[in-house]
Every structure is written in C-alpha cells, then in structure tokens.
C-alpha cells in the first residue's frame, strides 16, 4: 500500500477532524435513556463517591446488575471509564455534585446536571474517537486510491452518512468500538512497531467497551497475524499493547466486585433472555438478519443507504492481490457484526434508531466507498454517488439532532419516530437550544452555517489536491 503526501493534506485532515467532531459534539442524546444513564451513574459514583455501586440512582434506570444488596453497572465498563475525566472536570468547573439535587427525573436541576455531563462525556469520548477514525480512514483510503476525493467520500460516508453520527452523541459504545476498529485496521495497514502497538491497544480497548467486540475485532487480529506470518516477532508490540488495553477491564472488575473475573452481565436484572446461550447470544437467525438489513423498523437500508454501495468497492479491492487481505478483513468484520446481532436475543436493541448492535461495522465497511468513487469516471456516475451520500447525511442529520433512541413501537422507525415525532416539530437537541436559550431551529441553522462552508472547503481542497510524494506502507 502507498502512503501519499502532498501540499494541503494537513489542512484537509484538520478540516475533516473539525467537521466530524463539531457535528457529533453539537447535538445531544437523551441523558435518561437507560443505556446512557447507567453508564453515567456509574461514572458519577466513582468520581464523587469512590464506589462502583449505583444504589442511589438504581430506581432511575432499568439497565443495572444486582449483586447482594447493591446495584451496579450491567455493561462493559469502557464507556464509564472514558467518562471519568469528563465528570471530574465538569464537577471541578461547576462545583456541582449529584448530592446537591433530588435524584429524580422530574427535578429540572438534576436533569440539567445529567445533561451537561452526558454532553461533555460524549464530546470527549465517542465524538473524539469518531473524528480521529474519520481522519485515519481518509488516510487509508487515500493510500489505496491516490484520490483525495475518494478518501473524503469514504470518510464522510462513515462518520456522517450512518448512525455512527448519532451514536457519537451518546455514552453507548457502538460509535467508539466502530472508531477503534478503524484505528486498528489503519494501524495494521501501516505496520511498524508503533502502529502495530496502536492497533493492539485499540482492539483491547474495544473489548473493554463492548465485550462482543472480541468477535468482530478478531478478524483484524487475524489479518495482523497473517501479514506478519513470516516474522512473528514483529507482532510483539501488537500483542503487548492488546493486553495493556484489557488491563482496565480487570482493574474495574476488581474495584467493583473484588475479583477480576466477574462481569456486570452476570447479574443483569429484568432481562431473562440474557440467560440464554452466552449472555443472550445463541445462533444467527436469517429472519432477524433480514430485519437488520432491510426491515422497516431497524433496517440499515433506511438509515445508512450509502453503506449498501460499499460491497461493490470491497469487491474491487478483493480483486487486486495487494489489497485482497484488507478487503477480506473488512468483509469479515462486517459479517461477524451482523451475525452476532442476528444471534442476540434482544436483537432490536430496545430504543434505537436503526440496528445499533452491528454499527461498529460502519467504518471498516465504508472503506469500500473509496474505490467505488475512484473508479467512477463519468460525471453522472459521481453525481449519483454524491446524491446517495448527501441523502445519507441528511437522514443522519435528522437522527443526530432529534432522536437516536427510536422506540420499537413504530413500524417505520426513522420516518415515524424521528421525522414525524421529533424533527418536523422542532424537537431537537443542540448546544444553543440546551444552554443558550435559543430555539431548536436556530441551533440547527447555526450548525448548518458553520458545517456547510467547511464541508465545501474540504470538497474543493480535495478536488485540487495533487500528490507530491509517496512512500510505501
């Protein structure tokens, strides 16, 4: 693979990072969604009380684990651990703590307290990782195609053309795991001790965020082993960093439960399906897979149509011997993520816009968008691709700004729960409407006024970009 360098590339990377991070940090998700809340409650208790129990907050969430008389986080602890600096910083600046409020969902002061910490944690967690991953995906796509336009098409398709955008406004782990998969894939592709260490660390940390990431992430790990099969010692940084990435998981378990080998899922309350198979994982069901891909309630097609073009590009990558292993790795990650979701008892994810469990596939799959753009030679072909991307971004703008947690009671999840119930009536969550007293529409307009010129500048810069030098990766 070839790594291109050229005048203006640093500016493009910076602009892309700012556009993606700004898009993810500007909007917010409901702080009392159980998946958000339980992670935040655990982080608050660790920072403010020095304990992993969430007993005072337990009545406010259905997502919890019970061990003896105490309630705990029932999720993998990665997102909670990532939120600790945000909680500590926000507490330090505001001087506010949970104990200053009535712990009630109808207390405005307490809701505002939670909202601020949710926003800061998301902006410094998932939003930051998604922005970093978008830049690394851009670089990887550029190395494959030599086209900055194709690389931008791939990066924007991933970060803003899928619900990764919306999930980057939350404390759920899907966007972060998706970003870590991209970081790991880019690290393996670049090679060298430093980048292999980054790849191993990313895969290890992905498992701390979502346990099932070990399954899809194993495809990237196997690719790393395959690439270095003739000199296995080169894998030492990869393996060592992967183990380092897992250390916080065992440290948290020891802190919370007194043993490194107990996990919150083993004490889940109220979800009997978790007792089936391996914590709810049984065997993939084709009917469920169909619903995940094209079903009206959760279908990926309706919230990320751009990703349905990616297999064409991945096929083209697989045709070339030099990029075949990379393409097969991306396909492996995507297929495993989809099959794991199809095997999960609670496959629909409860309140979720689109299929949330397989969303970590978005970044690695979006790599296939780059060769698709690069091989589109006529104006009408690129026009069609641009329209699909624009449509995907428009859909996900409504999701990120209005509702990433669509209830499963709606047959047409995006249209009925997001558009009709939220977006079209102006029920949005933006920084100006949440904190500055602006109307929600004005908060959206301000984002558009900043994001559109930045996006146009990126497009123009990529169109003018001419590679100056290249070096082998």
Short mmCIF file of C-alpha atoms in Angstrom, two decimals:
data_model
loop_
_atom_site.label_atom_id
_atom_site.label_comp_id
_atom_site.label_asym_id
_atom_site.label_seq_id
_atom_site.Cartn_x
_atom_site.Cartn_y
_atom_site.Cartn_z
CA UNK A 1 0.00 0.00 0.00
CA UNK A 2 1.12 3.53 -0.72
CA UNK A 3 1.06 6.48 1.59
CA UNK A 4 0.62 9.74 -0.28
CA UNK A 5 1.90 13.13 0.80
CA UNK A 6 1.14 16.48 -0.74
CA UNK A 7 0.66 20.17 -0.20
CA UNK A 8 -2.52 20.90 1.73
CA UNK A 9 -3.00 17.40 3.10
CA UNK A 10 -2.51 18.58 6.69
CA UNK A 11 -5.21 21.18 6.23
CA UNK A 12 -7.62 18.61 4.80
CA UNK A 13 -7.03 16.30 7.74
CA UNK A 14 -7.57 19.13 10.21
CA UNK A 15 -10.73 20.31 8.45
CA UNK A 16 -12.14 16.78 8.33
CA UNK A 17 -11.42 16.24 12.01
CA UNK A 18 -13.10 19.53 12.95
CA UNK A 19 -16.14 18.90 10.76
CA UNK A 20 -16.80 15.43 12.19
CA UNK A 21 -16.09 16.35 15.81
CA UNK A 22 -18.18 19.52 15.55
CA UNK A 23 -21.08 17.57 14.03
CA UNK A 24 -21.00 14.97 16.80
CA UNK A 25 -20.47 17.37 19.71
CA UNK A 26 -23.06 19.93 18.60
CA UNK A 27 -26.03 17.63 19.07
CA UNK A 28 -27.07 15.57 22.08
CA UNK A 29 -29.00 12.48 23.14
CA UNK A 30 -31.48 11.92 25.94
CA UNK A 31 -29.49 11.69 29.15
CA UNK A 32 -32.04 9.48 30.90
CA UNK A 33 -32.09 6.79 28.25
CA UNK A 34 -31.21 3.70 30.35
CA UNK A 35 -28.14 2.88 28.25
CA UNK A 36 -26.83 6.42 28.65
CA UNK A 37 -27.89 6.79 32.26
CA UNK A 38 -26.46 3.61 33.77
CA UNK A 39 -23.01 4.33 32.35
CA UNK A 40 -23.18 7.93 33.55
CA UNK A 41 -24.43 6.94 37.01
CA UNK A 42 -21.50 4.55 37.46
CA UNK A 43 -19.03 7.25 36.41
CA UNK A 44 -20.59 9.81 38.77
CA UNK A 45 -20.43 7.44 41.71
CA UNK A 46 -16.81 6.54 41.02
CA UNK A 47 -15.75 10.19 40.78
CA UNK A 48 -17.91 11.68 43.53
CA UNK A 49 -18.19 8.79 45.99
CA UNK A 50 -15.29 6.46 45.23
CA UNK A 51 -17.53 3.43 44.70
CA UNK A 52 -18.77 1.37 41.77
CA UNK A 53 -22.26 0.86 43.21
CA UNK A 54 -25.11 2.91 41.74
CA UNK A 55 -27.60 2.33 44.56
CA UNK A 56 -28.97 5.92 44.83
CA UNK A 57 -29.55 6.02 41.06
CA UNK A 58 -30.87 2.48 40.63
CA UNK A 59 -34.57 3.46 40.57
CA UNK A 60 -33.89 5.72 37.57
CA UNK A 61 -32.73 3.00 35.16
CA UNK A 62 -33.91 -0.43 34.07
CA UNK A 63 -30.36 -1.29 32.98
CA UNK A 64 -28.48 -2.50 36.07
CA UNK A 65 -26.89 -5.51 37.70
CA UNK A 66 -27.64 -6.71 41.21
CA UNK A 67 -25.13 -8.44 43.44
CA UNK A 68 -26.29 -8.88 47.01
CA UNK A 69 -27.84 -5.65 48.30
CA UNK A 70 -26.09 -3.40 45.78
CA UNK A 71 -26.81 -2.28 42.22
CA UNK A 72 -24.04 -1.88 39.64
CA UNK A 73 -23.40 -1.04 36.03
CA UNK A 74 -24.52 -4.02 33.96
CA UNK A 75 -22.46 -3.11 30.88
CA UNK A 76 -18.84 -3.44 29.94
CA UNK A 77 -17.10 -0.59 31.79
CA UNK A 78 -15.19 1.07 28.94
CA UNK A 79 -17.53 4.00 28.26
CA UNK A 80 -17.92 4.63 32.00
CA UNK A 81 -14.15 4.71 32.43
CA UNK A 82 -13.83 7.07 29.46
CA UNK A 83 -16.38 9.39 31.10
CA UNK A 84 -14.45 9.73 34.38
CA UNK A 85 -12.29 12.71 33.26
CA UNK A 86 -15.36 14.48 31.88
CA UNK A 87 -17.24 14.07 35.17
CA UNK A 88 -14.27 15.19 37.25
CA UNK A 89 -13.63 18.21 35.00
CA UNK A 90 -17.28 19.27 34.92
CA UNK A 91 -17.63 18.86 38.68
CA UNK A 92 -14.49 20.90 39.22
CA UNK A 93 -15.58 23.76 36.96
CA UNK A 94 -19.21 23.95 38.11
CA UNK A 95 -18.74 22.96 41.75
CA UNK A 96 -21.88 20.87 41.36
CA UNK A 97 -22.41 17.29 42.53
CA UNK A 98 -25.26 14.79 42.44
CA UNK A 99 -25.80 15.14 46.19
CA UNK A 100 -26.88 18.76 45.64
CA UNK A 101 -30.01 17.59 43.81
CA UNK A 102 -33.06 15.47 44.35
CA UNK A 103 -32.31 12.33 42.36
CA UNK A 104 -35.49 12.46 40.31
CA UNK A 105 -36.24 12.58 36.60
CA UNK A 106 -38.73 15.40 37.24
CA UNK A 107 -36.24 17.62 39.06
CA UNK A 108 -35.03 20.23 36.49
CA UNK A 109 -31.75 20.87 38.29
CA UNK A 110 -30.85 17.20 38.40
CA UNK A 111 -31.80 16.67 34.73
CA UNK A 112 -29.62 19.63 33.76
CA UNK A 113 -26.80 18.21 35.88
CA UNK A 114 -27.03 14.90 34.00
CA UNK A 115 -27.42 16.56 30.61
CA UNK A 116 -24.23 18.60 30.95
CA UNK A 117 -22.16 15.60 31.99
CA UNK A 118 -23.62 13.43 29.24
CA UNK A 119 -22.74 16.06 26.63
CA UNK A 120 -19.20 16.60 27.90
CA UNK A 121 -18.54 12.86 28.19
CA UNK A 122 -19.82 12.22 24.66
CA UNK A 123 -17.85 15.14 23.18
CA UNK A 124 -14.60 13.97 24.80
CA UNK A 125 -15.31 10.28 24.22
CA UNK A 126 -17.18 8.88 21.22
CA UNK A 127 -17.20 12.15 19.26
CA UNK A 128 -13.44 12.49 19.60
CA UNK A 129 -12.77 8.88 18.61
CA UNK A 130 -15.10 9.13 15.61
CA UNK A 131 -13.29 12.25 14.38
CA UNK A 132 -9.89 10.58 14.76
CA UNK A 133 -11.14 7.48 12.96
CA UNK A 134 -12.54 9.57 10.10
CA UNK A 135 -9.08 11.07 9.50
CA UNK A 136 -7.37 7.67 9.63
CA UNK A 137 -9.97 6.21 7.27
CA UNK A 138 -9.31 9.13 4.93
CA UNK A 139 -5.58 8.38 5.01
CA UNK A 140 -6.11 4.66 4.45
CA UNK A 141 -8.49 5.28 1.55
CA UNK A 142 -6.05 7.79 0.05
CA UNK A 143 -3.27 5.20 0.27
CA UNK A 144 -5.41 2.73 -1.65
CA UNK A 145 -6.72 5.01 -4.39
CA UNK A 146 -4.42 8.04 -4.58
CA UNK A 147 -7.59 10.15 -4.78
CA UNK A 148 -8.37 12.65 -2.03
CA UNK A 149 -11.93 12.92 -3.31
CA UNK A 150 -12.43 9.17 -2.97
CA UNK A 151 -10.91 9.27 0.51
CA UNK A 152 -13.23 12.10 1.57
CA UNK A 153 -16.22 10.23 0.14
CA UNK A 154 -15.30 7.23 2.29
CA UNK A 155 -14.66 9.22 5.47
CA UNK A 156 -17.85 11.30 5.25
CA UNK A 157 -19.88 8.22 4.34
CA UNK A 158 -18.71 6.58 7.55
CA UNK A 159 -18.82 9.46 10.03
CA UNK A 160 -21.84 11.45 8.83
CA UNK A 161 -23.68 9.10 6.48
CA UNK A 162 -24.51 6.43 9.08
CA UNK A 163 -25.99 6.39 12.61
CA UNK A 164 -22.41 6.44 13.87
CA UNK A 165 -23.03 10.20 13.89
CA UNK A 166 -25.99 9.85 16.23
CA UNK A 167 -24.33 7.24 18.44
CA UNK A 168 -21.34 9.56 18.82
CA UNK A 169 -23.65 11.86 20.80
CA UNK A 170 -24.28 9.10 23.36
CA UNK A 171 -22.45 7.11 26.02
CA UNK A 172 -23.27 3.85 24.23
CA UNK A 173 -20.23 2.01 22.95
CA UNK A 174 -21.17 1.42 19.31
CA UNK A 175 -19.54 4.52 17.82
CA UNK A 176 -16.41 4.15 19.94
CA UNK A 177 -15.96 0.49 19.01
CA UNK A 178 -16.51 1.34 15.34
CA UNK A 179 -13.84 4.04 15.59
CA UNK A 180 -11.41 1.69 17.33
CA UNK A 181 -11.89 -0.89 14.59
CA UNK A 182 -10.92 1.74 12.01
CA UNK A 183 -7.91 2.79 14.11
CA UNK A 184 -6.84 -0.85 14.46
CA UNK A 185 -7.25 -1.53 10.75
CA UNK A 186 -5.25 1.58 9.85
CA UNK A 187 -2.55 0.60 12.33
CA UNK A 188 -2.16 -2.89 10.88
CA UNK A 189 -2.13 -1.47 7.35
CA UNK A 190 0.67 0.97 8.21
CA UNK A 191 2.73 -1.60 10.06
CA UNK A 192 5.81 -0.85 12.12
CA UNK A 193 6.14 -1.33 15.86
CA UNK A 194 4.43 1.93 16.80
CA UNK A 195 1.38 1.47 14.60
CA UNK A 196 1.02 -2.19 15.47
CA UNK A 197 1.03 -1.12 19.10
CA UNK A 198 -1.74 1.37 18.34
CA UNK A 199 -3.73 -1.37 16.60
CA UNK A 200 -3.38 -3.79 19.50
CA UNK A 201 -4.30 -1.12 22.04
CA UNK A 202 -7.38 -0.17 20.01
CA UNK A 203 -8.61 -3.76 19.80
CA UNK A 204 -8.00 -4.36 23.50
CA UNK A 205 -9.85 -1.21 24.49
CA UNK A 206 -12.73 -2.07 22.14
CA UNK A 207 -13.35 -5.21 24.20
CA UNK A 208 -13.38 -3.14 27.40
CA UNK A 209 -16.14 -1.02 25.82
CA UNK A 210 -18.19 -3.88 24.35
CA UNK A 211 -17.38 -7.50 25.20
CA UNK A 212 -18.69 -8.80 21.87
CA UNK A 213 -16.10 -6.64 20.07
CA UNK A 214 -13.70 -9.55 20.58
CA UNK A 215 -15.61 -11.43 17.86
CA UNK A 216 -15.55 -8.89 15.02
CA UNK A 217 -12.22 -7.49 16.17
CA UNK A 218 -10.67 -10.95 15.81
CA UNK A 219 -10.86 -10.53 12.02
CA UNK A 220 -8.45 -7.58 12.28
CA UNK A 221 -6.26 -9.53 14.68
CA UNK A 222 -6.06 -12.47 12.28
CA UNK A 223 -5.14 -10.11 9.46
CA UNK A 224 -2.28 -8.73 11.57
CA UNK A 225 -1.03 -12.27 12.22
CA UNK A 226 -1.30 -13.12 8.52
CA UNK A 227 0.62 -10.03 7.42
CA UNK A 228 3.49 -10.86 9.75
CA UNK A 229 3.39 -14.64 9.49
CA UNK A 230 6.98 -14.79 8.21
CA UNK A 231 8.33 -12.67 11.10
CA UNK A 232 6.12 -13.30 14.11
CA UNK A 233 8.37 -11.32 16.43
CA UNK A 234 7.09 -8.18 14.77
CA UNK A 235 3.74 -8.87 16.42
CA UNK A 236 5.15 -8.37 19.91
CA UNK A 237 4.04 -4.69 20.16
CA UNK A 238 0.59 -5.64 18.83
CA UNK A 239 0.07 -8.40 21.39
CA UNK A 240 1.60 -6.48 24.29
CA UNK A 241 -0.49 -3.38 23.60
CA UNK A 242 -3.62 -5.52 23.28
CA UNK A 243 -3.05 -6.92 26.75
CA UNK A 244 -2.41 -3.43 28.11
CA UNK A 245 -5.71 -2.33 26.60
CA UNK A 246 -7.51 -5.06 28.54
CA UNK A 247 -5.99 -4.17 31.92
CA UNK A 248 -8.65 -1.54 32.80
CA UNK A 249 -11.36 -4.19 32.45
CA UNK A 250 -9.81 -6.42 35.11
CA UNK A 251 -8.93 -3.41 37.26
CA UNK A 252 -12.55 -2.23 37.18
CA UNK A 253 -13.89 -5.69 37.98
CA UNK A 254 -11.52 -5.95 40.92
CA UNK A 255 -12.52 -2.50 42.15
CA UNK A 256 -16.25 -3.11 41.72
CA UNK A 257 -16.66 -6.78 42.62
CA UNK A 258 -13.50 -7.72 44.47
CA UNK A 259 -12.48 -10.16 41.73
CA UNK A 260 -11.17 -9.51 38.21
CA UNK A 261 -13.28 -12.34 36.77
CA UNK A 262 -16.85 -11.17 37.47
CA UNK A 263 -18.68 -9.03 34.93
CA UNK A 264 -21.83 -6.97 35.27
CA UNK A 265 -23.76 -9.01 32.71
CA UNK A 266 -23.79 -11.96 35.10
CA UNK A 267 -26.05 -10.00 37.46
CA UNK A 268 -28.42 -8.35 34.97
CA UNK A 269 -31.84 -7.57 36.42
CA UNK A 270 -35.08 -7.88 34.45
CA UNK A 271 -33.77 -9.31 31.15
CA UNK A 272 -34.26 -13.06 31.42
CA UNK A 273 -33.15 -13.54 27.81
CA UNK A 274 -29.60 -12.87 28.93
CA UNK A 275 -29.66 -16.35 30.47
CA UNK A 276 -29.94 -17.91 27.01
CA UNK A 277 -26.76 -19.06 25.31
CA UNK A 278 -23.75 -16.89 26.15
CA UNK A 279 -25.29 -13.81 27.81
CA UNK A 280 -28.08 -13.73 25.23
CA UNK A 281 -26.07 -14.88 22.20
CA UNK A 282 -27.48 -18.03 20.59
CA UNK A 283 -27.34 -18.76 16.84
CA UNK A 284 -27.93 -16.31 13.97
CA UNK A 285 -31.46 -16.22 12.61
CA UNK A 286 -31.93 -15.30 8.95
CA UNK A 287 -35.27 -13.62 9.58
CA UNK A 288 -33.60 -11.33 12.10
CA UNK A 289 -30.72 -10.64 9.70
CA UNK A 290 -33.24 -9.56 7.08
CA UNK A 291 -34.85 -7.18 9.56
CA UNK A 292 -31.44 -5.75 10.47
CA UNK A 293 -30.62 -5.07 6.84
CA UNK A 294 -33.89 -4.01 5.22
CA UNK A 295 -36.69 -4.24 7.82
CA UNK A 296 -38.73 -1.04 8.21
CA UNK A 297 -38.25 -0.80 11.97
CA UNK A 298 -34.49 -1.34 12.27
CA UNK A 299 -33.24 -1.79 8.72
CA UNK A 300 -29.79 -0.42 7.91
CA UNK A 301 -31.03 0.46 4.44
CA UNK A 302 -33.30 3.21 5.74
CA UNK A 303 -30.70 4.93 7.93
CA UNK A 304 -27.45 4.33 6.02
CA UNK A 305 -28.17 3.71 2.32
CA UNK A 306 -24.60 4.72 1.48
CA UNK A 307 -23.27 1.53 3.11
CA UNK A 308 -25.15 -0.63 0.61
CA UNK A 309 -22.74 0.63 -2.05
CA UNK A 310 -19.67 -0.38 -0.04
CA UNK A 311 -19.67 -4.11 -1.01
CA UNK A 312 -19.08 -3.12 -4.64
CA UNK A 313 -15.90 -1.26 -3.70
CA UNK A 314 -14.75 -4.01 -1.34
CA UNK A 315 -15.19 -6.50 -4.18
CA UNK A 316 -12.93 -4.37 -6.35
CA UNK A 317 -10.33 -4.24 -3.57
CA UNK A 318 -10.53 -8.02 -3.26
CA UNK A 319 -9.84 -8.46 -6.97
CA UNK A 320 -6.36 -6.97 -6.55
CA UNK A 321 -3.85 -9.25 -4.87
CA UNK A 322 -2.20 -6.39 -2.95
CA UNK A 323 -5.43 -5.34 -1.24
CA UNK A 324 -7.27 -8.67 -1.07
CA UNK A 325 -6.44 -9.38 2.57
CA UNK A 326 -7.54 -5.89 3.62
CA UNK A 327 -10.84 -6.27 1.77
CA UNK A 328 -11.48 -9.70 3.26
CA UNK A 329 -10.75 -8.30 6.72
CA UNK A 330 -13.31 -5.53 6.25
CA UNK A 331 -15.87 -8.03 4.97
CA UNK A 332 -15.12 -10.33 7.91
CA UNK A 333 -15.65 -7.58 10.47
CA UNK A 334 -18.95 -6.58 8.85
CA UNK A 335 -20.29 -10.13 8.53
CA UNK A 336 -19.37 -11.07 12.09
CA UNK A 337 -21.02 -7.92 13.45
CA UNK A 338 -24.20 -8.66 11.52
CA UNK A 339 -24.31 -12.33 12.51
CA UNK A 340 -23.67 -11.55 16.17
CA UNK A 341 -26.62 -9.15 16.11
CA UNK A 342 -28.77 -11.76 14.37
CA UNK A 343 -27.86 -14.24 17.14
CA UNK A 344 -28.72 -11.90 20.01
CA UNK A 345 -31.95 -12.45 21.92
CA UNK A 346 -32.59 -8.70 22.19
CA UNK A 347 -31.54 -8.08 18.60
CA UNK A 348 -33.68 -4.95 18.11
CA UNK A 349 -31.76 -3.07 20.79
CA UNK A 350 -34.81 -1.64 22.54
CA UNK A 351 -34.93 2.09 21.88
CA UNK A 352 -32.63 2.60 18.91
CA UNK A 353 -32.69 4.27 15.51
CA UNK A 354 -31.52 1.69 13.04
CA UNK A 355 -29.72 -1.50 14.06
CA UNK A 356 -27.43 -0.31 16.84
CA UNK A 357 -25.58 -3.52 17.70
CA UNK A 358 -23.83 -4.03 14.32
CA UNK A 359 -22.98 -0.34 13.82
CA UNK A 360 -19.27 -0.88 14.62
CA UNK A 361 -19.06 -2.31 11.10
CA UNK A 362 -19.64 1.14 9.58
CA UNK A 363 -16.06 2.39 9.42
CA UNK A 364 -14.37 -0.72 8.05
CA UNK A 365 -17.21 -1.27 5.56
CA UNK A 366 -17.07 2.36 4.41
CA UNK A 367 -13.52 1.73 3.18
CA UNK A 368 -15.21 0.16 0.15
CA UNK A 369 -16.69 3.52 -0.80
CA UNK A 370 -13.28 4.90 -1.80
CA UNK A 371 -12.53 2.59 -4.77
CA UNK A 372 -16.15 2.98 -5.86
CA UNK A 373 -15.69 6.75 -6.20
CA UNK A 374 -12.21 6.42 -7.67
CA UNK A 375 -13.43 4.14 -10.48
CA UNK A 376 -16.49 6.28 -11.27
CA UNK A 377 -15.23 8.08 -14.35
CA UNK A 378 -18.26 9.89 -15.72
CA UNK A 379 -19.98 12.91 -14.26
CA UNK A 380 -23.32 11.15 -13.95
CA UNK A 381 -21.80 8.24 -12.03
CA UNK A 382 -20.21 10.54 -9.49
CA UNK A 383 -23.38 12.57 -9.39
CA UNK A 384 -25.38 9.51 -8.37
CA UNK A 385 -22.82 8.61 -5.71
CA UNK A 386 -22.83 12.16 -4.38
CA UNK A 387 -26.64 12.14 -4.19
CA UNK A 388 -26.66 8.89 -2.21
CA UNK A 389 -24.09 10.33 0.19
CA UNK A 390 -25.99 13.60 0.53
CA UNK A 391 -29.19 11.68 1.22
CA UNK A 392 -27.49 9.54 3.85
CA UNK A 393 -26.02 12.61 5.55
CA UNK A 394 -29.41 14.35 5.51
CA UNK A 395 -31.07 11.32 7.11
CA UNK A 396 -28.44 11.13 9.80
CA UNK A 397 -28.58 14.85 10.47
CA UNK A 398 -32.22 14.35 11.46
CA UNK A 399 -31.27 11.36 13.62
CA UNK A 400 -28.34 13.03 15.37
CA UNK A 401 -30.24 16.23 16.05
CA UNK A 402 -33.59 14.71 17.00
CA UNK A 403 -33.64 11.06 18.11
CA UNK A 404 -31.08 8.28 18.13
CA UNK A 405 -33.31 6.29 20.52
CA UNK A 406 -36.37 5.48 18.39
CA UNK A 407 -38.84 3.27 20.31
CA UNK A 408 -39.54 -0.18 18.84
CA UNK A 409 -43.28 0.54 18.84
CA UNK A 410 -43.04 2.29 15.47
CA UNK A 411 -43.12 0.13 12.36
CA UNK A 412 -41.19 2.70 10.29
CA UNK A 413 -38.58 3.72 12.84
CA UNK A 414 -36.85 6.62 11.12
CA UNK A 415 -39.87 8.18 9.47
CA UNK A 416 -42.38 7.83 12.30
CA UNK A 417 -40.22 8.12 15.43
CA UNK A 418 -37.56 10.53 14.19
CA UNK A 419 -39.18 12.66 11.50
CA UNK A 420 -42.83 12.82 12.49
CA UNK A 421 -42.46 12.69 16.26
CA UNK A 422 -39.32 14.81 16.63
CA UNK A 423 -37.62 16.53 13.73
CA UNK A 424 -40.54 18.02 11.83
CA UNK A 425 -41.98 19.56 15.01
CA UNK A 426 -38.61 21.01 16.01
CA UNK A 427 -37.94 18.72 18.97
CA UNK A 428 -34.16 18.84 18.60
CA UNK A 429 -31.16 18.84 20.93
CA UNK A 430 -28.45 21.37 20.09
CA UNK A 431 -25.96 23.28 22.21
CA UNK A 432 -27.68 26.68 21.68
CA UNK A 433 -31.16 25.32 22.43
CA UNK A 434 -29.99 23.40 25.50
CA UNK A 435 -27.72 26.04 27.03
CA UNK A 436 -28.10 29.45 25.39
CA UNK A 437 -31.86 29.85 25.31
CA UNK A 438 -32.10 29.69 21.51
CA UNK A 439 -34.88 27.96 19.61
CA UNK A 440 -34.02 24.49 18.38
CA UNK A 441 -34.26 25.57 14.73
CA UNK A 442 -31.83 28.43 15.26
CA UNK A 443 -29.43 25.99 16.92
CA UNK A 444 -29.66 23.80 13.81
CA UNK A 445 -29.24 26.75 11.46
CA UNK A 446 -26.06 27.83 13.23
CA UNK A 447 -24.62 24.34 12.80
CA UNK A 448 -25.50 24.44 9.10
CA UNK A 449 -23.93 27.90 8.75
CA UNK A 450 -20.61 26.53 10.05
CA UNK A 451 -20.65 22.96 8.70
CA UNK A 452 -21.69 23.60 5.10
CA UNK A 453 -18.88 26.08 4.29
CA UNK A 454 -16.36 23.77 5.98
CA UNK A 455 -17.63 20.79 4.00
CA UNK A 456 -17.49 22.76 0.73
CA UNK A 457 -13.94 23.85 1.53
CA UNK A 458 -12.99 20.22 2.10
CA UNK A 459 -14.53 19.17 -1.21
CA UNK A 460 -12.73 21.96 -3.05
CA UNK A 461 -9.42 21.19 -1.31
CA UNK A 462 -9.69 17.50 -2.18
CA UNK A 463 -10.51 18.33 -5.80
CA UNK A 464 -7.37 20.49 -6.01
CA UNK A 465 -5.14 18.08 -4.10
CA UNK A 466 -2.25 16.76 -6.11
CA UNK A 467 0.02 14.11 -4.55
CA UNK A 468 3.59 15.36 -4.22
CA UNK A 469 5.42 12.29 -2.92
CA UNK A 470 4.58 8.78 -1.93
CA UNK A 471 6.12 6.17 0.32
CA UNK A 472 5.35 2.50 0.77
CA UNK A 473 3.30 1.49 3.82
#
